[in-house]
Coordinates of C-alpha atoms in Angstrom, one line a residue:
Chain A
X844 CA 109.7 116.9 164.9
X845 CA 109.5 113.8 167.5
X846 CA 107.4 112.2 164.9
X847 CA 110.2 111.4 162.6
X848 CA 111.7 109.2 165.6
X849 CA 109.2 106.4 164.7
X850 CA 109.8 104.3 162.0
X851 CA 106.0 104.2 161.1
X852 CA 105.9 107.5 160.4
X853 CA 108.6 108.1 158.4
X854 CA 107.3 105.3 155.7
X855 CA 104.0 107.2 156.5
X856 CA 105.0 110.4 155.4
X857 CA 107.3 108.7 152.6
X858 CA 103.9 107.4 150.8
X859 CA 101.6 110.0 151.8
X860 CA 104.1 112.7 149.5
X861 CA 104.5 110.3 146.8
X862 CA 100.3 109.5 146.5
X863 CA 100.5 113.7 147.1
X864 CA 102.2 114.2 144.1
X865 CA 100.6 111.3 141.8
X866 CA 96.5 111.8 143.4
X867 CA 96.0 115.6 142.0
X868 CA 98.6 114.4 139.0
X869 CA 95.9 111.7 137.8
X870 CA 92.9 113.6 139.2
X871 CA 93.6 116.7 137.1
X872 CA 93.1 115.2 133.9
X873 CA 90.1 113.5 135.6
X874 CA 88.7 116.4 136.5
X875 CA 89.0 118.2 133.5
X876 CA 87.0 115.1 131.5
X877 CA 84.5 114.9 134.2
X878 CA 85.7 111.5 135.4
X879 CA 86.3 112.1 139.2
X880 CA 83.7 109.7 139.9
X881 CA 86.2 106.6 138.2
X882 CA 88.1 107.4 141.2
X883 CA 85.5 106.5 143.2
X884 CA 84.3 103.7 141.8
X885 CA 87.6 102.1 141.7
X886 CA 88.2 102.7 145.5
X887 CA 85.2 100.4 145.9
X888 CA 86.3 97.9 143.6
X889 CA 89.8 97.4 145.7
X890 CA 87.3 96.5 148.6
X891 CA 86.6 93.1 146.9
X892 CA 90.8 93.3 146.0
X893 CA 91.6 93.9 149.7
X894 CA 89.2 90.8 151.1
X895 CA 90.8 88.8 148.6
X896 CA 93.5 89.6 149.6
X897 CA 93.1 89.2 153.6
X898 CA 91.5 86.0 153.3
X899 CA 94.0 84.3 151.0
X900 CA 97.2 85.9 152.9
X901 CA 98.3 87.9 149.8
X902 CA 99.5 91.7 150.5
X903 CA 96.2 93.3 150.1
X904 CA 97.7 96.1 147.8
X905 CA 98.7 93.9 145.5
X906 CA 95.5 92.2 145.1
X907 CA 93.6 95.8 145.7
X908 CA 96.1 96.4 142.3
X909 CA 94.6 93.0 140.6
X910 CA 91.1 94.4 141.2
X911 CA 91.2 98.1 140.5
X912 CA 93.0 97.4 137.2
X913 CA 90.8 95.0 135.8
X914 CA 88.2 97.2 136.9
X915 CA 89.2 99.9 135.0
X916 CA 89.2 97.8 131.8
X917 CA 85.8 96.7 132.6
X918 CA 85.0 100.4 132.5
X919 CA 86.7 101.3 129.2
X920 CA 84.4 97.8 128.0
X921 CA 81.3 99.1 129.5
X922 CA 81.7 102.3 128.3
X923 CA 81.4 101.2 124.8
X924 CA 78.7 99.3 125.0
X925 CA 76.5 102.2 126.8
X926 CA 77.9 104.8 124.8
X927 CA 75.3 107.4 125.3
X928 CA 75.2 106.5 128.8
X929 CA 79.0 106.3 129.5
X930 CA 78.6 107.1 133.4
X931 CA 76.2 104.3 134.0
X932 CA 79.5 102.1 133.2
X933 CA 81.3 103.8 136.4
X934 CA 77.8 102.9 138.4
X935 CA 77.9 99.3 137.5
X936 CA 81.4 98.6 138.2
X937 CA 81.2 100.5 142.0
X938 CA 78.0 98.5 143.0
X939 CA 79.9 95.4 141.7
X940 CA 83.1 96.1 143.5
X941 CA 81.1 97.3 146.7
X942 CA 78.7 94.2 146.4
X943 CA 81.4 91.2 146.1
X944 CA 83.2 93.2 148.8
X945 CA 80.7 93.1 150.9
X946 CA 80.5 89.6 150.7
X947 CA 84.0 88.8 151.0
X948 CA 84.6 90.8 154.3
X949 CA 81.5 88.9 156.0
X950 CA 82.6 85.2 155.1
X951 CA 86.0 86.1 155.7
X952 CA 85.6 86.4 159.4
X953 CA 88.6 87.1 161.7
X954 CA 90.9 87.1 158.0
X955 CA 89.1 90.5 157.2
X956 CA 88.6 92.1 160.7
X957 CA 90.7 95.0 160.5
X958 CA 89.1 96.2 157.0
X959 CA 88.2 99.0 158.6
X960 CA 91.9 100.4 158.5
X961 CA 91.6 100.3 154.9
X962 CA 88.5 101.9 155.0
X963 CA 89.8 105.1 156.5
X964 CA 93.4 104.5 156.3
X965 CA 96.3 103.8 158.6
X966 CA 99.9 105.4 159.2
X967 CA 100.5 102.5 161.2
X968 CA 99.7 99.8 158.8
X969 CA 102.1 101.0 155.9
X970 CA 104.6 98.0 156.1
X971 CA 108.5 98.7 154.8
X972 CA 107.5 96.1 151.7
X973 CA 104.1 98.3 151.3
X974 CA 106.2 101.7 151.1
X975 CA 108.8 99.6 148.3
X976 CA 105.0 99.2 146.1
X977 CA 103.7 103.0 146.6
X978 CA 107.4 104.2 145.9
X979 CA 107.7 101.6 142.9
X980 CA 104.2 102.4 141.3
X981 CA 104.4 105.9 141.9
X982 CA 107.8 106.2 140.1
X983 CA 105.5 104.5 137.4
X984 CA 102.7 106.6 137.4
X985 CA 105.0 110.0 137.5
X986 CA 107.1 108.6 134.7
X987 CA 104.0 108.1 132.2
X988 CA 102.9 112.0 133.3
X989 CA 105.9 113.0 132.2
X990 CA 106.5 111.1 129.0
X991 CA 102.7 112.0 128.0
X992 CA 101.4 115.0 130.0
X993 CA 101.8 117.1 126.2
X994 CA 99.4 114.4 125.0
X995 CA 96.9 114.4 128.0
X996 CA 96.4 118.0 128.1
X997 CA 95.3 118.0 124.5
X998 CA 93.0 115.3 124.7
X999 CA 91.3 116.6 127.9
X1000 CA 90.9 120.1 125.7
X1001 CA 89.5 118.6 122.6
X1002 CA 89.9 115.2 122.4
X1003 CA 88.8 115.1 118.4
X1004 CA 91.5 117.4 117.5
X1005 CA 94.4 115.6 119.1
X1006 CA 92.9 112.3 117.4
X1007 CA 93.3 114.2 114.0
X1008 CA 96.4 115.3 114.8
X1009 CA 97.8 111.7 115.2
X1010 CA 98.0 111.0 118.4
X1011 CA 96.6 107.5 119.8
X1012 CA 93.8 108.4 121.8
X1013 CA 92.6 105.2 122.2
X1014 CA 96.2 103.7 123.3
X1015 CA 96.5 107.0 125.8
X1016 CA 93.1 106.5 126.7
X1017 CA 93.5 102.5 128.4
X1018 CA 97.0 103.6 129.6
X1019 CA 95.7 106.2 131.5
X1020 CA 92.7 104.6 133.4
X1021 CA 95.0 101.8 134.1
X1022 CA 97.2 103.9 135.6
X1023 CA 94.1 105.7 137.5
X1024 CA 93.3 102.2 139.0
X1025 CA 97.3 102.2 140.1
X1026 CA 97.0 105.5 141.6
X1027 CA 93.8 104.2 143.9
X1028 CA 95.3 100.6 144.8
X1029 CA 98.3 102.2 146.5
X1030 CA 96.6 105.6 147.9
X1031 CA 94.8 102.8 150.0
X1032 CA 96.6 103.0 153.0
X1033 CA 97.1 106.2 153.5
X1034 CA 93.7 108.0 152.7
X1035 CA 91.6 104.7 153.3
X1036 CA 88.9 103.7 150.2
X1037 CA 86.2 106.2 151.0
X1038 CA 88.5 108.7 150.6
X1039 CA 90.8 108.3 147.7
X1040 CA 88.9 110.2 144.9
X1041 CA 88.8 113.3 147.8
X1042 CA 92.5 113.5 147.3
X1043 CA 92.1 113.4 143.6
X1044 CA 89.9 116.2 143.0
X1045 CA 89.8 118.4 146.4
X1046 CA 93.3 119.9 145.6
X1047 CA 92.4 120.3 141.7
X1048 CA 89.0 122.0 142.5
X1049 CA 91.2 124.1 144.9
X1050 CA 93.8 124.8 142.1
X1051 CA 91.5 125.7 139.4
X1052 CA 90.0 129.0 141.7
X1053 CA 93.7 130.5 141.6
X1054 CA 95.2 128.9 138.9
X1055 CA 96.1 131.2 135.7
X1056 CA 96.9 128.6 133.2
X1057 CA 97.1 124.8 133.1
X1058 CA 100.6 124.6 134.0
X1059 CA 100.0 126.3 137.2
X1060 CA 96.7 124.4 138.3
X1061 CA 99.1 121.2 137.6
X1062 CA 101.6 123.2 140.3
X1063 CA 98.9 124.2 142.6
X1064 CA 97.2 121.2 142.8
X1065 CA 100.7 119.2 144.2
X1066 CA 101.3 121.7 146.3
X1067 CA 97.8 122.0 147.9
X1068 CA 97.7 117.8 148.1
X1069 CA 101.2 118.3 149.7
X1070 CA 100.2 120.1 152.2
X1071 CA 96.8 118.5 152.9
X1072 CA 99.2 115.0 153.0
X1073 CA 101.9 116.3 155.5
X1074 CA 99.6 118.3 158.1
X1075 CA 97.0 115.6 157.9
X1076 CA 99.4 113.0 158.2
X1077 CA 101.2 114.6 161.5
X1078 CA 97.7 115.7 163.0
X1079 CA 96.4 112.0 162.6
X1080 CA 99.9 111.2 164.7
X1081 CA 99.4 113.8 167.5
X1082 CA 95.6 113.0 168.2
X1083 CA 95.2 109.3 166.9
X1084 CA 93.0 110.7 164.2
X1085 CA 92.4 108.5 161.0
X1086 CA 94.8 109.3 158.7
X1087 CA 92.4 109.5 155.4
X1088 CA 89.7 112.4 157.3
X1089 CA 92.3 114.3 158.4
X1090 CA 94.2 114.5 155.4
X1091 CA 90.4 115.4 153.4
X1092 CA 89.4 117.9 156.1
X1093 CA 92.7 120.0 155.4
X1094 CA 92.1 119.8 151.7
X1095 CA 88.8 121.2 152.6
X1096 CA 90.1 124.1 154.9
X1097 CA 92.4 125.3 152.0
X1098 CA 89.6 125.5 149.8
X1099 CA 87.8 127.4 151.8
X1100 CA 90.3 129.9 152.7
X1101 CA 91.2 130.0 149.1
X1102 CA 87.4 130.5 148.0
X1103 CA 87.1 133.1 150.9
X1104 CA 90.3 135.2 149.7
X1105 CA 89.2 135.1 146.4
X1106 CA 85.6 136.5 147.2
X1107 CA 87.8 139.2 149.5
X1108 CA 89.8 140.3 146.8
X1109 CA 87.1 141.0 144.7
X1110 CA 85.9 144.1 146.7
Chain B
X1426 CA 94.3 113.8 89.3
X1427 CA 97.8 115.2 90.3
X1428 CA 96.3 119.3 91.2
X1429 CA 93.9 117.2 93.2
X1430 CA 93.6 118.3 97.0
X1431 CA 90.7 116.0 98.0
X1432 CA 89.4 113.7 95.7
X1433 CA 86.1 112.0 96.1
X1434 CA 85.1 108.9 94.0
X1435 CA 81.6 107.8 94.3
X1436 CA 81.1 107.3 98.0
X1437 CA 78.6 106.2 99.9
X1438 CA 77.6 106.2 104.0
X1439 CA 74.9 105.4 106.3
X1440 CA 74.9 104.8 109.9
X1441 CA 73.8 101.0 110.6
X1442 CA 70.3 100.4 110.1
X1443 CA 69.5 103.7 108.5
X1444 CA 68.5 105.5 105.6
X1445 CA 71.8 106.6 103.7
X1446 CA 73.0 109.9 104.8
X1447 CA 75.6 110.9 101.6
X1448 CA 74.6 108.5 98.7
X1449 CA 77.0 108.2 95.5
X1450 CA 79.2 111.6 96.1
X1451 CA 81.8 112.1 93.6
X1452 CA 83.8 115.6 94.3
X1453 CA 87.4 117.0 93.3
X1454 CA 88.4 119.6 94.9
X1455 CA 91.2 121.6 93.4
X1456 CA 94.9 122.4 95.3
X1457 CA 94.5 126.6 96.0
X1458 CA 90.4 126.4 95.9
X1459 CA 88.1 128.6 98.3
X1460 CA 85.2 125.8 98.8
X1461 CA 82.1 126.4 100.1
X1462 CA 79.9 123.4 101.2
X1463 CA 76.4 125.1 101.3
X1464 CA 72.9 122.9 102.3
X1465 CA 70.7 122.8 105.2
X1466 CA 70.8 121.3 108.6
X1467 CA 71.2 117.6 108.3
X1468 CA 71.9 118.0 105.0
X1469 CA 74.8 115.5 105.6
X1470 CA 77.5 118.4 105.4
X1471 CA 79.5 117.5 108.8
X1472 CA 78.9 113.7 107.3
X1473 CA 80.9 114.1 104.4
X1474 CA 83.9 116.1 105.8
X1475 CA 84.2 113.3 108.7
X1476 CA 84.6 110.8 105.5
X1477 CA 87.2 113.0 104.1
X1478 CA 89.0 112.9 107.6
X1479 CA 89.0 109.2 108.5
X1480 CA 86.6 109.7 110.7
X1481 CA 83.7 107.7 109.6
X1482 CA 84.3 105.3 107.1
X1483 CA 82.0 104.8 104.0
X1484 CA 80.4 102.1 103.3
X1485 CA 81.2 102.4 99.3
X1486 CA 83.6 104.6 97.1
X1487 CA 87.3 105.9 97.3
X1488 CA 88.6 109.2 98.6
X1489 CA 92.1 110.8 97.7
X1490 CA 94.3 112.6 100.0
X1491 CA 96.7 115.1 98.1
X1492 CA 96.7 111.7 96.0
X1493 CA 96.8 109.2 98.4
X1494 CA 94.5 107.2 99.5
X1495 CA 92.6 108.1 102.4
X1496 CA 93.4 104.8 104.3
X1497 CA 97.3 105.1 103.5
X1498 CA 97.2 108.8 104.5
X1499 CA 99.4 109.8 107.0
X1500 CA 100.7 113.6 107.0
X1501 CA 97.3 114.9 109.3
X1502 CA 99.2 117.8 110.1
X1503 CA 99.0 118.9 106.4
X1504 CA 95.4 118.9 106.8
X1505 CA 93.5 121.7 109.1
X1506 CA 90.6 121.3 111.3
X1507 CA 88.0 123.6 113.2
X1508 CA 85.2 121.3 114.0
X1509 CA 81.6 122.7 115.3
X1510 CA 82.1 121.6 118.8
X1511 CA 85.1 123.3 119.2
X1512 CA 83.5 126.3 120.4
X1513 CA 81.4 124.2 122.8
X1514 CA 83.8 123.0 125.2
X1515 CA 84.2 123.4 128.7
X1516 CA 84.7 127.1 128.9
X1517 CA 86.1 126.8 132.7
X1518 CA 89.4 124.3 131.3
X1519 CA 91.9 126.6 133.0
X1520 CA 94.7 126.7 130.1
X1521 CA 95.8 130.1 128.6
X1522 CA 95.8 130.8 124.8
X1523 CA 99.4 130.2 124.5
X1524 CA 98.7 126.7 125.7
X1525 CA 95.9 126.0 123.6
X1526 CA 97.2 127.0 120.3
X1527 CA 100.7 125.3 121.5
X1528 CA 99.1 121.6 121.4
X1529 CA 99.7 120.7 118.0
X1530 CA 103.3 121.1 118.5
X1531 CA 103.6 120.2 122.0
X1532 CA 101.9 116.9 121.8
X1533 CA 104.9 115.9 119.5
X1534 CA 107.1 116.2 122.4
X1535 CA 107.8 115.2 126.2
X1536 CA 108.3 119.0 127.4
X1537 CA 106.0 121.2 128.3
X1538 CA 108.0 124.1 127.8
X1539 CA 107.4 126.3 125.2
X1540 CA 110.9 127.1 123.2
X1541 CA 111.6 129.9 121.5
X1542 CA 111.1 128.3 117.8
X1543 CA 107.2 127.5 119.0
X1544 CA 106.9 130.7 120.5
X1545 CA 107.7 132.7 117.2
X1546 CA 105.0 130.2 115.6
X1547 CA 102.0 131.2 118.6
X1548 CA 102.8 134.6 118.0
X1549 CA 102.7 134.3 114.1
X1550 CA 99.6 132.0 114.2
X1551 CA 98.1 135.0 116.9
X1552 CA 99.2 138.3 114.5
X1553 CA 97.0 136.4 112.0
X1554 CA 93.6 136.3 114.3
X1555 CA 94.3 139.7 115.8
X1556 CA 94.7 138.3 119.2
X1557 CA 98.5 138.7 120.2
X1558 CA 97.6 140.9 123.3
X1559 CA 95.5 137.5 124.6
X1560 CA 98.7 135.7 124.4
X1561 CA 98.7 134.4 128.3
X1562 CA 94.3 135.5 129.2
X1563 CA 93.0 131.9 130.0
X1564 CA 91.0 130.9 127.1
X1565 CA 87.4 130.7 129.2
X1566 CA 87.8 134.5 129.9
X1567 CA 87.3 135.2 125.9
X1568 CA 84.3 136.0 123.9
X1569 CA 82.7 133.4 121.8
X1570 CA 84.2 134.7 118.4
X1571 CA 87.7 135.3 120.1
X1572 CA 87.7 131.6 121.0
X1573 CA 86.8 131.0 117.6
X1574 CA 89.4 133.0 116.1
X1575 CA 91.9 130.8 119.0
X1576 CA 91.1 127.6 117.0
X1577 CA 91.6 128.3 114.4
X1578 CA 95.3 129.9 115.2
X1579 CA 95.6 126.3 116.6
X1580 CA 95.1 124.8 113.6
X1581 CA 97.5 127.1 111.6
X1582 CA 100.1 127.1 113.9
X1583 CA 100.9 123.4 111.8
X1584 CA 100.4 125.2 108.6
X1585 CA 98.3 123.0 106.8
X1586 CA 98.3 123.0 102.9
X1587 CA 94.6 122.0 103.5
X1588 CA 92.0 123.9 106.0
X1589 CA 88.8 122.7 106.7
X1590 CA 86.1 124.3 108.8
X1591 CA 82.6 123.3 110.2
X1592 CA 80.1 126.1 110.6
X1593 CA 82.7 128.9 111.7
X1594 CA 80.4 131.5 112.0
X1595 CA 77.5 130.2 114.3
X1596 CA 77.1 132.2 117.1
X1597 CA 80.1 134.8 117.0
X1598 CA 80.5 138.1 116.4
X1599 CA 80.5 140.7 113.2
X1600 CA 84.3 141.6 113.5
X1601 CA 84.9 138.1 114.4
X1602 CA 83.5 136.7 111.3
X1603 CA 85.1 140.0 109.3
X1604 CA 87.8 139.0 111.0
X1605 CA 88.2 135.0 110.0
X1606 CA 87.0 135.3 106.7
X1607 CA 89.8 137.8 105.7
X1608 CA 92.2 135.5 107.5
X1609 CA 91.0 132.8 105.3
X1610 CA 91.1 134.6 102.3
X1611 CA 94.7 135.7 103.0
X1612 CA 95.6 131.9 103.6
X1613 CA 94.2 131.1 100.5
X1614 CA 95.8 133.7 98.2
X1615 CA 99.0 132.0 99.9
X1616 CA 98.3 128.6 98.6
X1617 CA 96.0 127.5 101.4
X1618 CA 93.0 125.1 100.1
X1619 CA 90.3 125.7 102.2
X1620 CA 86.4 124.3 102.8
X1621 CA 84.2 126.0 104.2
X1622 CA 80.7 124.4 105.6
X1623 CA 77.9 126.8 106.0
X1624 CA 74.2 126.7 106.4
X1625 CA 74.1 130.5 106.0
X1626 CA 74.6 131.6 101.9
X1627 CA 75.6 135.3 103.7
X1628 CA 78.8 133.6 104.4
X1629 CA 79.6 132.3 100.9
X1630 CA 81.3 135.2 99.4
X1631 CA 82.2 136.2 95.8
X1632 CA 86.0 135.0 96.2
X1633 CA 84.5 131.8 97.0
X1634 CA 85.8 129.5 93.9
X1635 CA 83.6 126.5 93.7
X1636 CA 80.4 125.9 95.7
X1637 CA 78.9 122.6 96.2
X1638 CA 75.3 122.7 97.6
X1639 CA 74.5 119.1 99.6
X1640 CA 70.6 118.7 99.7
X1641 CA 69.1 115.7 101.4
X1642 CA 66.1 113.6 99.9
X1643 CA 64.1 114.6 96.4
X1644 CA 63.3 118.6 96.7
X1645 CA 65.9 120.2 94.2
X1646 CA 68.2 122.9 95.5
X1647 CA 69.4 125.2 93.2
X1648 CA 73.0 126.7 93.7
X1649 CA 72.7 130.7 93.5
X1650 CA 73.6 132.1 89.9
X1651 CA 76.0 134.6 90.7
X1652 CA 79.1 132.2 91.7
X1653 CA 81.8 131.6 89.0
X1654 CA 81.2 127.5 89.6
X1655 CA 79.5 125.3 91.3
X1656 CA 78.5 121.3 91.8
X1657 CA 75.4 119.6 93.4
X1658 CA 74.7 116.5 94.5
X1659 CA 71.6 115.0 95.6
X1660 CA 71.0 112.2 98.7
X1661 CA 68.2 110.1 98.0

């Protein structure tokens, strides 16, 4: 346990278990509407967020939060206006966010030279005013699944029938993808961008194999992210892995010992 | 007007640039009535009872809620719904029955734990689809008629004074439909109004008290002879 000597790693591990208990929280009801690629494309919108953010000296979660949340509006807009095509809305919005990105890192120069720790994530880069946002905005995040988890599971089942019986999809609906863009902008520095939606749907995906009703696949899915968080999170410590791979690779490795118990216990 | 469940005054709708779908409806339907809502596909059936449930908004006319009007309207849970897609949805959502039917009441609160009062109301709402022993099977593992007979246990478990349904007998079983159609009949010797949409006449049964055939464009549909009442309205 000499890992918990170092400072880093204890506001490491402090964020990587509160984005392990919000990621599969969000991702869930994601997964369930067939949304897990929003995930995505808002982890390449906080690209252009985080350049923003490096070049103008701003704390580049904060501006990450800026980006993915207006994002997310755009979205819910876009989505609207190509109603029979709702997921080109998601591909629009990534190859915008990717694109400006793009740009920003390369005029940015030496401002935007350690991008890539955002890219794959860093457990040294999570600063004590970093770990006050996660905690913050996770407390946020958790609060709203609590005070409307009732509501969410009935509009991922039939989102017509909870309409008619009174509740406010539409309000619910913004809510939630706002608080999907909060959930990416501070899983940043712990998974890195390319991996965020991983977190969000490998655990779920895991979760719905065993899971015997919706309140267990909400259990399981924590508890596999947990785990996925804490071992990656100490492996990335002991052989200077990035953080964000490790933490998806595990994910990957208890779905497919779960997938391959499952298929056992069936002869 | 006052023994009036639903109450439609001429109404009119079409979609934006497009023929009218339901053109100058006018319909009262009776508290206690078994309806039937008979025509073919695209008739404009599924139109008329997404008018009647605020759904889509006509372009012309008035429709009465237990009296009210539709736009003032707020009790929803008085009024019962089984649309067409519910059947159709994504059969590998991992929630057990008990969970499914529990929404209604559930979504009025922060807990997700089911207390005792809701629970007496699952199993009630369960006992009356012959599917109590399902209670806690997830509801993907059932067959297309049990998950039929699920929804509509979901909608009673808010005991609406007003039940509609959309097609409830495509693609389910015999002792399904036996099944639902005795359920409804029980409701609605208890007070229950109830519409029924069908394409299928074998459905629309002798108890049936009013049938109202919807026909689209000029070809004249006539109503069969051997029901106690009926109304028809042409789309043109």
């Amino acid at each position: 346990m000499d890992f918990l000597d170092y400072s880093f790693m204890q506001r490491a591990l402090l964020s990587g278990f509160a984005i392990g208990i919000v990621c599969p929280l969000m991702g869930m009801f994601l997964v369930l509407r067939r949304l897990s690629m929003i995930g995505d494309a808002l982890a390449h919108v906080s690209m252009a967020g985080i350049a923003t953010g490096l070049i103008l000296g701003l704390n580049p979660t904060i501006t990450a939060l800026i980006s993915t949340m207006t994002a997310s509006l755009l979205i819910d807009l876009l989505r609207k206006t190509y109603s029979k095509f709702a997921e080109i809305a998601i591909a629009i919005i990534m190859a915008g966010g990717l694109g400006i990105g793009i740009i920003l890192i390369t005029i940015g120069g030496s401002n935007t030279a350690n991008v890539m720790s955002y890219l794959f994530g860093s457990i040294i880069a999570i600063s004590p005013f970093d770990l006050f946002i996660i905690l913050i905005i996770s407390l946020i995040i958790l609060t709203f699944m609590i005070v409307f988890y009732n509501k969410l599971f009935f509009i991922a089942f039939d989102e017509e029938a909870a309409r008619l019986n009174g509740i406010p999809v539409n309000f619910i609906n913004i809510l939630f993808m706002l608080l999907t863009a909060m959930t990416v902008a501070v899983s940043i520095k712990v998974t890195g961008i390319l991996l965020i939606s991983a977190l969000m749907t490998i655990p779920v995906a895991t979760s719905i194999q065993i899971a015997r009703s919706f309140k267990q696949t909400s259990f399981f899915s924590i508890l596999f992210a947990l785990l996925s968080v804490f071992f990656g999170l100490i492996s990335s410590f002991y052989f200077n892995w990035p953080p964000g791979g490790t933490i998806i690779v595990i994910s990957l490795l208890i779905l497919i010992v779960v997938l391959f118990v499952k298929k056992l216990s069936r002869f | 007007m006052e023994k009036s469940a639903i109450y439609i005054n001429n109404i009119s709708f079409a979609y934006p640039s497009q023929k009218p779908i339901i053109n100058n409806v006018t319909l009262n339907i009776q508290k206690k009535q078994f309806v039937g809502i008979f025509g073919p596909n695209g008739a404009g059936k599924s139109t008329l009872i997404k008018l009647i449930l605020g759904l889509l908004k006509p372009s012309r006319g008035k429709i009465l809620i237990n009296g009210q009007a539709l736009e003032n309207f707020q009790d929803w849970s008085k009024i019962g719904y089984i649309s067409q897609k519910a059947a159709s949805f994504n059969s590998s959502f991992p929630a057990t029955v008990e969970e499914v039917i529990a929404a209604p009441l559930l979504s009025k609160s922060f807990l997700p734990k089911i207390t005792g009062n809701i629970q007496k109301k699952i199993e009630r709402a369960l006992s009356l689809v012959d599917l109590l022993s399902y209670k806690k099977s997830l509801i993907g593992n059932l067959s297309g008629g049990q998950q039929q007979r699920v929804f509509l246990a979901r909608t009673l478990i808010t005991e609406p004074e007003i039940l509609i349904l959309d097609e409830p007998f495509v693609g389910i079983d015999q002792t399904s439909i036996k099944l639902i159609f005795n359920t409804l009949k029980e409701l609605n010797d208890r007070g229950t109004t109830i519409i029924m949409i069908t394409h299928d006449l074998r459905w629309l049964k002798e108890e049936i008290d009013l049938l109202v055939c919807v026909e689209k464009g000029s070809i004249h549909l006539h109503c069969p002879v051997n029901f106690k009442n009926h109304v028809m309205y042409h789309n043109h």
